């Protein structure tokens, strides 16, 4: 099997969800528009349910998509790598100890390590490593804070890491078809694993050849 999922489906709020994030990949799907102010909020816990920090993704009202390492960073920071523009997004969180890699639609957009340099939150100046030093074996989506997460699953690999998709890639959690491809906007259509520009912007006040007696007009 290519992908093995421990948990899958709609987000389960305010519950401890078994998730060994030190060896697996957390996949979260969102459909939030940039500027909406919606937030992905993850709370991490160790086996004894002690706080093990967490991670947030904010669709900021400033028009940026930003992140923050909980119990570490004071403020949200824009992703340094441009995030794919498509509204439907799949985020992959890969946490290995103090290090976190973030992928969006198959593209790596952040690789950050919690450290004395990155952790500038005064309240955690002396204890950030206590939180980030714990192995994550459970997580929560807090209903009072998370407004962007639609669904999730936890897989053993990042199926999109080596996919042949020409643009966007989505993990499926299905052993038989571990990923699907997506196109950047509505002017493209997916044919196989390749996006082709079959749509055209409207041409006003022009005669456009179109045998509508034997074809279909898509608008």
Short mmCIF file of C-alpha atoms in Angstrom, two decimals:
data_model
loop_
_atom_site.label_atom_id
_atom_site.label_comp_id
_atom_site.label_asym_id
_atom_site.label_seq_id
_atom_site.Cartn_x
_atom_site.Cartn_y
_atom_site.Cartn_z
CA UNK A 1 0.00 0.00 0.00
CA UNK A 2 1.23 3.48 -0.82
CA UNK A 3 -0.64 5.42 1.84
CA UNK A 4 -1.81 4.25 5.25
CA UNK A 5 -4.21 6.52 7.10
CA UNK A 6 -4.66 6.48 10.85
CA UNK A 7 -7.46 9.03 10.87
CA UNK A 8 -9.50 10.50 8.07
CA UNK A 9 -12.61 12.56 7.39
CA UNK A 10 -14.24 15.76 8.55
CA UNK A 11 -12.49 17.70 11.28
CA UNK A 12 -13.31 16.45 14.77
CA UNK A 13 -13.30 19.46 17.04
CA UNK A 14 -12.18 19.48 20.68
CA UNK A 15 -11.14 15.82 20.70
CA UNK A 16 -7.78 14.21 21.24
CA UNK A 17 -6.94 12.65 17.87
CA UNK A 18 -4.22 9.95 17.82
CA UNK A 19 -1.48 11.27 15.57
CA UNK A 20 2.19 10.34 15.72
CA UNK A 21 3.36 13.47 13.92
CA UNK A 22 7.02 12.59 14.46
CA UNK A 23 6.76 9.85 11.80
CA UNK A 24 3.65 10.70 9.76
CA UNK A 25 2.17 13.53 7.69
CA UNK A 26 -0.84 15.61 8.69
CA UNK A 27 -2.97 16.56 5.68
CA UNK A 28 -5.51 19.37 6.11
CA UNK A 29 -7.86 20.69 3.44
CA UNK A 30 -9.11 24.27 3.44
CA UNK A 31 -11.36 26.30 1.17
CA UNK A 32 -10.78 29.74 2.68
CA UNK A 33 -10.26 32.88 0.66
CA UNK A 34 -7.25 35.09 1.27
CA UNK A 35 -8.35 38.01 3.45
CA UNK A 36 -11.14 36.05 5.15
CA UNK A 37 -9.43 36.08 8.54
CA UNK A 38 -10.04 32.34 8.89
CA UNK A 39 -7.49 30.30 10.79
CA UNK A 40 -6.20 26.72 10.90
CA UNK A 41 -5.32 26.02 14.54
CA UNK A 42 -3.57 22.84 15.67
CA UNK A 43 -2.83 22.00 19.28
CA UNK A 44 -0.19 19.30 19.82
CA UNK A 45 0.03 16.91 22.79
CA UNK A 46 2.34 14.13 23.91
CA UNK A 47 1.22 10.68 25.06
CA UNK A 48 0.39 12.01 28.55
CA UNK A 49 -1.64 14.84 26.97
CA UNK A 50 0.87 17.45 28.01
CA UNK A 51 0.96 20.56 25.82
CA UNK A 52 3.47 20.07 22.99
CA UNK A 53 3.03 23.44 21.22
CA UNK A 54 1.16 23.68 17.91
CA UNK A 55 0.88 25.38 14.56
CA UNK A 56 -1.45 27.96 12.99
CA UNK A 57 -2.14 29.08 9.41
CA UNK A 58 -3.96 32.40 9.04
CA UNK A 59 -5.74 33.72 5.94
CA UNK A 60 -5.03 37.24 7.11
CA UNK A 61 -7.32 40.18 6.47
CA UNK A 62 -4.18 41.95 5.24
CA UNK A 63 -4.30 39.75 2.15
CA UNK A 64 -1.41 37.50 3.21
CA UNK A 65 -1.30 33.86 4.27
CA UNK A 66 0.70 33.64 7.47
CA UNK A 67 1.81 31.08 10.05
CA UNK A 68 2.92 30.97 13.67
CA UNK A 69 4.69 28.38 15.82
CA UNK A 70 2.76 28.20 19.08
CA UNK A 71 4.63 28.59 22.37
CA UNK A 72 7.46 30.06 20.32
CA UNK A 73 6.71 32.97 18.00
CA UNK A 74 5.13 36.24 19.11
CA UNK A 75 3.55 37.22 15.79
CA UNK A 76 2.25 35.66 12.63
CA UNK A 77 4.74 35.66 9.74
CA UNK A 78 3.95 35.54 5.99
CA UNK A 79 5.13 32.40 4.25
CA UNK A 80 8.43 33.29 2.56
CA UNK A 81 7.57 31.17 -0.48
CA UNK A 82 4.52 32.13 -2.52
CA UNK A 83 1.53 29.97 -1.67
CA UNK A 84 -0.47 28.53 -4.62
CA UNK A 85 -3.31 30.89 -5.52
CA UNK A 86 -6.03 28.28 -5.90
CA UNK A 87 -8.61 28.71 -3.12
CA UNK A 88 -8.95 24.99 -2.47
CA UNK A 89 -5.78 24.05 -0.67
CA UNK A 90 -4.30 20.95 0.85
CA UNK A 91 -1.71 21.58 3.53
CA UNK A 92 0.77 18.95 4.63
CA UNK A 93 2.41 19.43 8.00
CA UNK A 94 5.59 17.42 8.50
CA UNK A 95 6.91 17.75 12.06
CA UNK A 96 10.16 16.10 13.03
CA UNK A 97 11.24 17.20 16.48
CA UNK A 98 11.81 20.95 16.52
CA UNK A 99 11.60 21.19 12.72
CA UNK A 100 8.41 21.78 10.73
CA UNK A 101 7.99 21.58 6.96
CA UNK A 102 4.82 22.89 5.36
CA UNK A 103 3.55 21.98 1.90
CA UNK A 104 0.61 23.55 0.07
CA UNK A 105 -0.86 21.74 -2.96
CA UNK A 106 2.35 19.77 -3.29
CA UNK A 107 4.67 22.78 -3.05
CA UNK A 108 6.96 23.27 -0.06
CA UNK A 109 6.27 26.75 1.33
CA UNK A 110 8.10 26.67 4.67
CA UNK A 111 10.90 24.85 6.46
CA UNK A 112 11.33 26.27 9.96
CA UNK A 113 12.93 25.08 13.19
CA UNK A 114 11.90 26.16 16.68
CA UNK A 115 15.01 27.56 18.34
CA UNK A 116 16.21 30.37 20.58
CA UNK A 117 16.52 32.49 17.43
CA UNK A 118 13.05 31.84 16.00
CA UNK A 119 11.21 31.78 19.34
CA UNK A 120 10.76 35.46 20.24
CA UNK A 121 7.61 35.23 22.35
CA UNK A 122 8.57 36.68 25.78
CA UNK A 123 6.28 34.31 27.68
CA UNK A 124 8.17 31.33 26.23
CA UNK A 125 11.72 32.69 26.37
CA UNK A 126 12.69 30.11 29.01
CA UNK A 127 10.37 27.23 28.16
CA UNK A 128 9.82 27.03 24.39
CA UNK A 129 12.02 23.93 24.22
CA UNK A 130 9.93 22.25 26.92
CA UNK A 131 6.92 22.32 24.59
CA UNK A 132 8.72 21.69 21.31
CA UNK A 133 10.91 18.98 22.85
CA UNK A 134 7.90 16.74 23.50
CA UNK A 135 7.01 14.07 20.94
CA UNK A 136 3.58 14.71 19.43
CA UNK A 137 1.28 11.70 19.63
CA UNK A 138 -2.10 13.50 19.73
CA UNK A 139 -3.62 16.69 18.37
CA UNK A 140 -6.74 18.81 18.67
CA UNK A 141 -8.67 21.17 16.43
CA UNK A 142 -10.11 23.71 18.93
CA UNK A 143 -13.59 24.80 17.86
CA UNK A 144 -13.19 28.20 19.55
CA UNK A 145 -10.24 29.06 17.32
CA UNK A 146 -10.10 26.90 14.18
CA UNK A 147 -12.33 28.31 11.44
CA UNK A 148 -10.58 27.11 8.27
CA UNK A 149 -9.99 23.35 8.51
CA UNK A 150 -12.53 21.36 6.47
CA UNK A 151 -11.14 17.83 6.57
CA UNK A 152 -7.97 15.97 7.45
CA UNK A 153 -6.17 12.68 7.36
CA UNK A 154 -2.91 11.34 8.71
CA UNK A 155 -0.77 9.39 6.26
CA UNK A 156 2.59 7.64 6.39
CA UNK A 157 4.00 9.35 3.27
CA UNK A 158 3.66 12.58 1.32
CA UNK A 159 2.30 11.09 -1.90
CA UNK A 160 2.56 14.41 -3.71
CA UNK A 161 6.29 14.79 -3.10
CA UNK A 162 7.18 12.86 -6.26
CA UNK A 163 3.97 13.19 -8.28
CA UNK A 164 3.97 14.01 -12.03
CA UNK A 165 1.34 16.75 -11.61
CA UNK A 166 2.10 19.79 -13.75
CA UNK A 167 0.54 22.22 -11.27
CA UNK A 168 -1.23 21.31 -8.03
CA UNK A 169 -1.28 18.01 -6.21
CA UNK A 170 -3.73 16.71 -3.60
CA UNK A 171 -3.17 13.66 -1.42
CA UNK A 172 -6.27 11.46 -1.34
CA UNK A 173 -5.63 8.98 1.46
CA UNK A 174 -6.63 6.21 -0.98
CA UNK A 175 -4.13 3.38 -1.37
CA UNK A 176 -5.21 2.78 -4.98
CA UNK A 177 -4.97 6.43 -6.07
CA UNK A 178 -2.80 8.25 -3.53
CA UNK A 179 -2.99 11.67 -5.21
CA UNK A 180 -4.97 13.69 -7.72
CA UNK A 181 -3.87 16.69 -9.75
CA UNK A 182 -5.40 20.15 -10.01
CA UNK A 183 -5.11 23.13 -12.33
CA UNK A 184 -4.26 26.73 -11.42
CA UNK A 185 -7.48 28.41 -12.50
CA UNK A 186 -10.70 27.98 -14.47
CA UNK A 187 -9.03 28.65 -17.83
CA UNK A 188 -7.34 25.25 -17.62
CA UNK A 189 -8.63 21.72 -17.75
CA UNK A 190 -6.98 18.61 -16.37
CA UNK A 191 -6.19 16.01 -19.02
CA UNK A 192 -4.45 13.07 -17.43
CA UNK A 193 -1.88 14.64 -15.12
CA UNK A 194 -1.40 17.72 -17.30
CA UNK A 195 -3.24 21.05 -17.22
CA UNK A 196 -4.09 22.35 -20.67
CA UNK A 197 -5.36 25.81 -21.48
CA UNK A 198 -8.65 24.88 -23.11
CA UNK A 199 -10.65 27.79 -21.69
CA UNK A 200 -10.48 31.27 -23.15
CA UNK A 201 -11.30 34.65 -21.68
CA UNK A 202 -14.53 36.12 -23.08
CA UNK A 203 -14.04 38.03 -26.35
CA UNK A 204 -16.68 40.74 -26.47
CA UNK A 205 -18.36 41.97 -29.65
CA UNK A 206 -16.61 39.42 -31.88
CA UNK A 207 -17.93 36.61 -34.07
CA UNK A 208 -16.69 33.39 -32.50
CA UNK A 209 -16.86 30.18 -34.60
CA UNK A 210 -19.07 27.73 -32.73
CA UNK A 211 -21.16 24.90 -34.15
CA UNK A 212 -23.59 24.71 -31.26
CA UNK A 213 -25.70 22.13 -33.07
CA UNK A 214 -23.08 19.48 -32.39
CA UNK A 215 -21.01 20.85 -29.51
CA UNK A 216 -21.38 22.14 -25.97
CA UNK A 217 -20.78 25.72 -24.85
CA UNK A 218 -19.14 25.97 -21.42
CA UNK A 219 -19.25 29.34 -19.65
#
